Amino acid sequence: MPLAKVKIKISDFNFYYGQVKVIKGVSVEMLAKNVTSIIGPSGCGKSTLLRCFNRMNDLIPGARAEGRAEIEGVDILGPQVDVVELRKRVGMVFQKPNPFPKSIFDNVAYGLRVNDITDRLIIEKRVEQSLRSAALWDEVKDRLKDNALNLSGGQQQRLCVARALAVEPEILLMDEPASALDPIATARIEELIVELKKHYTIVIVTHNMQQAARISDHTAFLMQGELVEYGKTSDIFTKPRKKLTEDYITGRFG
Amino acid sequence: MKIKQLKEVLGFLALRLCMVLVMAILVVVFWDIVTKGGGAVSWELLTQPPKDGMTKGGIFPAIVGTLLVTLMTALLAVPLGMGCAMYLNEYALDCKFTRFIRMSIRNLSGVPSIVYGLFGVALFVEACNFGTSILSAGCTLGLMTLPLTITASEEALKAVPRSYREGALALGATKWQSIRTNVLPYAVSGMLTGTILGLSRAAGETAPILFTGAAFFLPDLPGSLLSQFMALPYHLYILSTQHHDTALVRPLAYGTALVLLILIFIMNLFAIILRSRLRQMKKE
Amino acid sequence: MKIKRIKEKVVEGLFFLNGLIVIIILAGIFLLLLKNALPGLKEIGLMEFLATGYWNPDAYGKATYGALSMLVSTGMVTIGSLLIAVPLGIGTAAYLSDVASPRVREIAKPVVEILAGIPSVVLGFLGIVLVGPLLAKLTGTYNGLNAINGSILLAVMALPTIISLSEDALNSVPRSYAEASLALGANKWQTVTQVKVPAAASGIVAACMLGMGRAIGETMTVLMATGNAAQFPTGFLSSVKTMTSTIAIELGEVAYFTTHFYMLFSVGLVLFLITFVINLISDIVFNKHMKMLK
């Protein structure tokens, strides 16, 4: 394993929806500027775990976390944490592309504006940078004023990536970002992810095992809220240590 | 087997008759008012005050009065209704307290309008010392309209996809920022539409304004918020029951009824146009 | 960043207060009615108020404040209106939910909405000029301003509520119920009457109760169309003066803070309590119904 900095660390992490325990004692260290994928059968708690890293689960009434979760050694669960600040550092791309019904430009600029950046020039520069990073600039540079909803599904998802990048996060969470896209659009998103890991720490939830194998450096296999196995992606897919993992990746269930 | 089929045919026929009857009621109402009121509606009716003991002239002060009091109603009901809907849909947790608020709203919508009138007398006319005035009547109607505005506004908020809120929050927007910039703009058309429909109900109400500000007859237009006013529904009530010669002023009463219906119709139309306009704007 | 957090808290607090207002209003209505009713009730006594029938505030000597005749009058027109509106409303709702084509439904929906939007004063007016003369001719009475007239108009007022809520209740019955019935060889009529309506029964009852609440509290139509004779009603052809009419007629003429004034608030209080209880029960029944079908 190359010497890399631990970016996200959770230990003995439990998560509850009301009385139901959905994440059970998970401990994982995720490395900086790496792609870590979380795989597992649907309903295993992948998305829930992902949404703990930017506290999006706070929106769900009755949701409650237990244990430790840190980014760069700093706790992110406590009541003293400024959730808004946290979410600026931890960007998120959702399962279904969710551009706002605004212009392409305003979509990307949204995160800047709500964070009180008002300088027109800075905003324009960042929008262009972000769109370039998301490999969308060439396709939309002549129609930045168009409504984002007119873009194709794949373009919309890359726009959402650009929107997240504009805030200059350190970590990018992706919740099955390609599940609503066709194969060509999926391929472009995957290329993008590989490109982005030069600068960002990426955690991606996917139900597509080939995708996890193609793009991620590390893989966590989650089942019924428990972490079954975590390690280098190549190890997980070629020589899994657990029988359960092998059964899952060979398609015996899930 | 035959009887079974006959029963079905007759049964459905009876149901259909029910619906035809309901539609017929509406047709009769409009037919009567429009045919008999149409002749009474003239330029004079719309622009002149009542003359000669309300046997001649028009209903101009009543039209203005109704518009003014509806405006006052809006001033109270719109912000309060929208705010309450935003609290319920965006902030409130699904707890006992919230359910209690919702139950209160449903109950408020069932409180008889005359009871709102009594409440208006006790609170606005007396306790707040607004006297019988546009202010008192508008506030009374405003409270009465509140349940409708809240419900309509909440529907509009519910129609905004959750992903707009989540997307904004994930970008580091605060809750209020996400609501203000990414929820309200898309809900406002629906909120206004529902609110205007609620206001059109208020414009046609009589019982709550009977003792809170509506006047039998005023030669002049109301000068301030604290003046009394004439109102179309109250005027219709006066003309058809309290006038010394109700038969003589029947055409005027029909005219008033038609104008009132038209006013309400225009408000409804306005709401519908507003909705489609704002929808179009959103698309562009 | 501190400022941002404080601002958030302030905004949330304001909205919370805004939500609280609804409860304050409801409680305020009750308390203000009570405050203005108590002095009168103390003087007259609850028994005389509710159990005697002579409401004669202007009498020489001792004024009397018995509300029984108005209670009965309100009850009569309400029952009369339900006799018309319940079968008609449920029939229409059943037609719309189970028989009508989508196109008919498309037309019928706005019809019901518009019906609900007609101001009560306009219906009251039609009670005088249209229903009254017709009833006078049919029954041989003087002007047709009586309990039947009021019942008919109240039925029109209650219909939209009954129709739309009953339709909601019928539509909430899972499609699988009807499918199971049809699969067993029942025809559509049997399915509607023996499966769907019974399954939606509690919802329909709640709808009718809400319609009843509307009818009890409705003012202008009964004020204009029932004649308002201050007497104990003798039948549906007699002129009646309901609770709402009494308030509407007399509060405009009464001097504030007299026994008469307080007693009118007492009538209002009774009216409020009756409708409150009816609405509450219908609310509970409706929610139970919806929960059960989930």
PDB file of C-alpha atoms in Angstrom, chain B residues 52-56 216 234-256, chain C residues 124-125 128-129 133 142-143 145 224:
ATOM      1  CA  ASP B  52     -82.788  57.870  -4.142  1.00  0.00           C
ATOM      2  CA  GLY B  53     -82.836  55.551  -1.150  1.00  0.00           C
ATOM      3  CA  MET B  54     -80.932  52.890  -3.098  1.00  0.00           C
ATOM      4  CA  THR B  55     -83.680  52.540  -5.655  1.00  0.00           C
ATOM      5  CA  LYS B  56     -81.526  53.974  -8.434  1.00  0.00           C
ATOM      6  CA  PHE B 216     -75.687  49.879   4.935  1.00  0.00           C
ATOM      7  CA  TYR B 234     -73.642  42.864   2.119  1.00  0.00           C
ATOM      8  CA  HIS B 235     -75.260  45.176  -0.395  1.00  0.00           C
ATOM      9  CA  LEU B 236     -76.967  42.217  -2.024  1.00  0.00           C
ATOM     10  CA  TYR B 237     -78.233  41.132   1.376  1.00  0.00           C
ATOM     11  CA  ILE B 238     -79.562  44.622   2.076  1.00  0.00           C
ATOM     12  CA  LEU B 239     -81.229  44.978  -1.284  1.00  0.00           C
ATOM     13  CA  SER B 240     -82.954  41.627  -1.094  1.00  0.00           C
ATOM     14  CA  THR B 241     -84.113  41.618   2.520  1.00  0.00           C
ATOM     15  CA  GLN B 242     -83.673  44.931   4.306  1.00  0.00           C
ATOM     16  CA  HIS B 243     -84.797  47.414   1.707  1.00  0.00           C
ATOM     17  CA  HIS B 244     -88.187  49.072   2.172  1.00  0.00           C
ATOM     18  CA  ASP B 245     -89.254  48.036  -1.298  1.00  0.00           C
ATOM     19  CA  THR B 246     -87.444  44.839  -2.143  1.00  0.00           C
ATOM     20  CA  ALA B 247     -89.537  44.162  -5.223  1.00  0.00           C
ATOM     21  CA  LEU B 248     -88.644  47.526  -6.741  1.00  0.00           C
ATOM     22  CA  VAL B 249     -84.902  47.041  -6.353  1.00  0.00           C
ATOM     23  CA  ARG B 250     -84.874  43.431  -7.505  1.00  0.00           C
ATOM     24  CA  PRO B 251     -83.095  44.289 -10.779  1.00  0.00           C
ATOM     25  CA  LEU B 252     -80.416  46.109  -8.828  1.00  0.00           C
ATOM     26  CA  ALA B 253     -80.054  43.072  -6.566  1.00  0.00           C
ATOM     27  CA  TYR B 254     -79.657  40.815  -9.582  1.00  0.00           C
ATOM     28  CA  GLY B 255     -77.092  43.192 -11.015  1.00  0.00           C
ATOM     29  CA  THR B 256     -75.193  43.184  -7.730  1.00  0.00           C
TER      30      THR B 256
ATOM     31  CA  GLY C 124     -79.657  33.098  -0.160  1.00  0.00           C
ATOM     32  CA  PHE C 125     -80.815  35.581  -2.732  1.00  0.00           C
ATOM     33  CA  ILE C 128     -85.821  34.369  -1.934  1.00  0.00           C
ATOM     34  CA  VAL C 129     -86.405  34.925  -5.628  1.00  0.00           C
ATOM     35  CA  PRO C 133     -91.931  31.344  -4.900  1.00  0.00           C
ATOM     36  CA  TYR C 142     -97.420  32.612   1.697  1.00  0.00           C
ATOM     37  CA  ASN C 143     -93.851  33.201   0.551  1.00  0.00           C
ATOM     38  CA  LEU C 145     -89.480  31.295   3.274  1.00  0.00           C
ATOM     39  CA  MET C 224     -82.326  35.099   3.971  1.00  0.00           C
TER      40      MET C 224
END
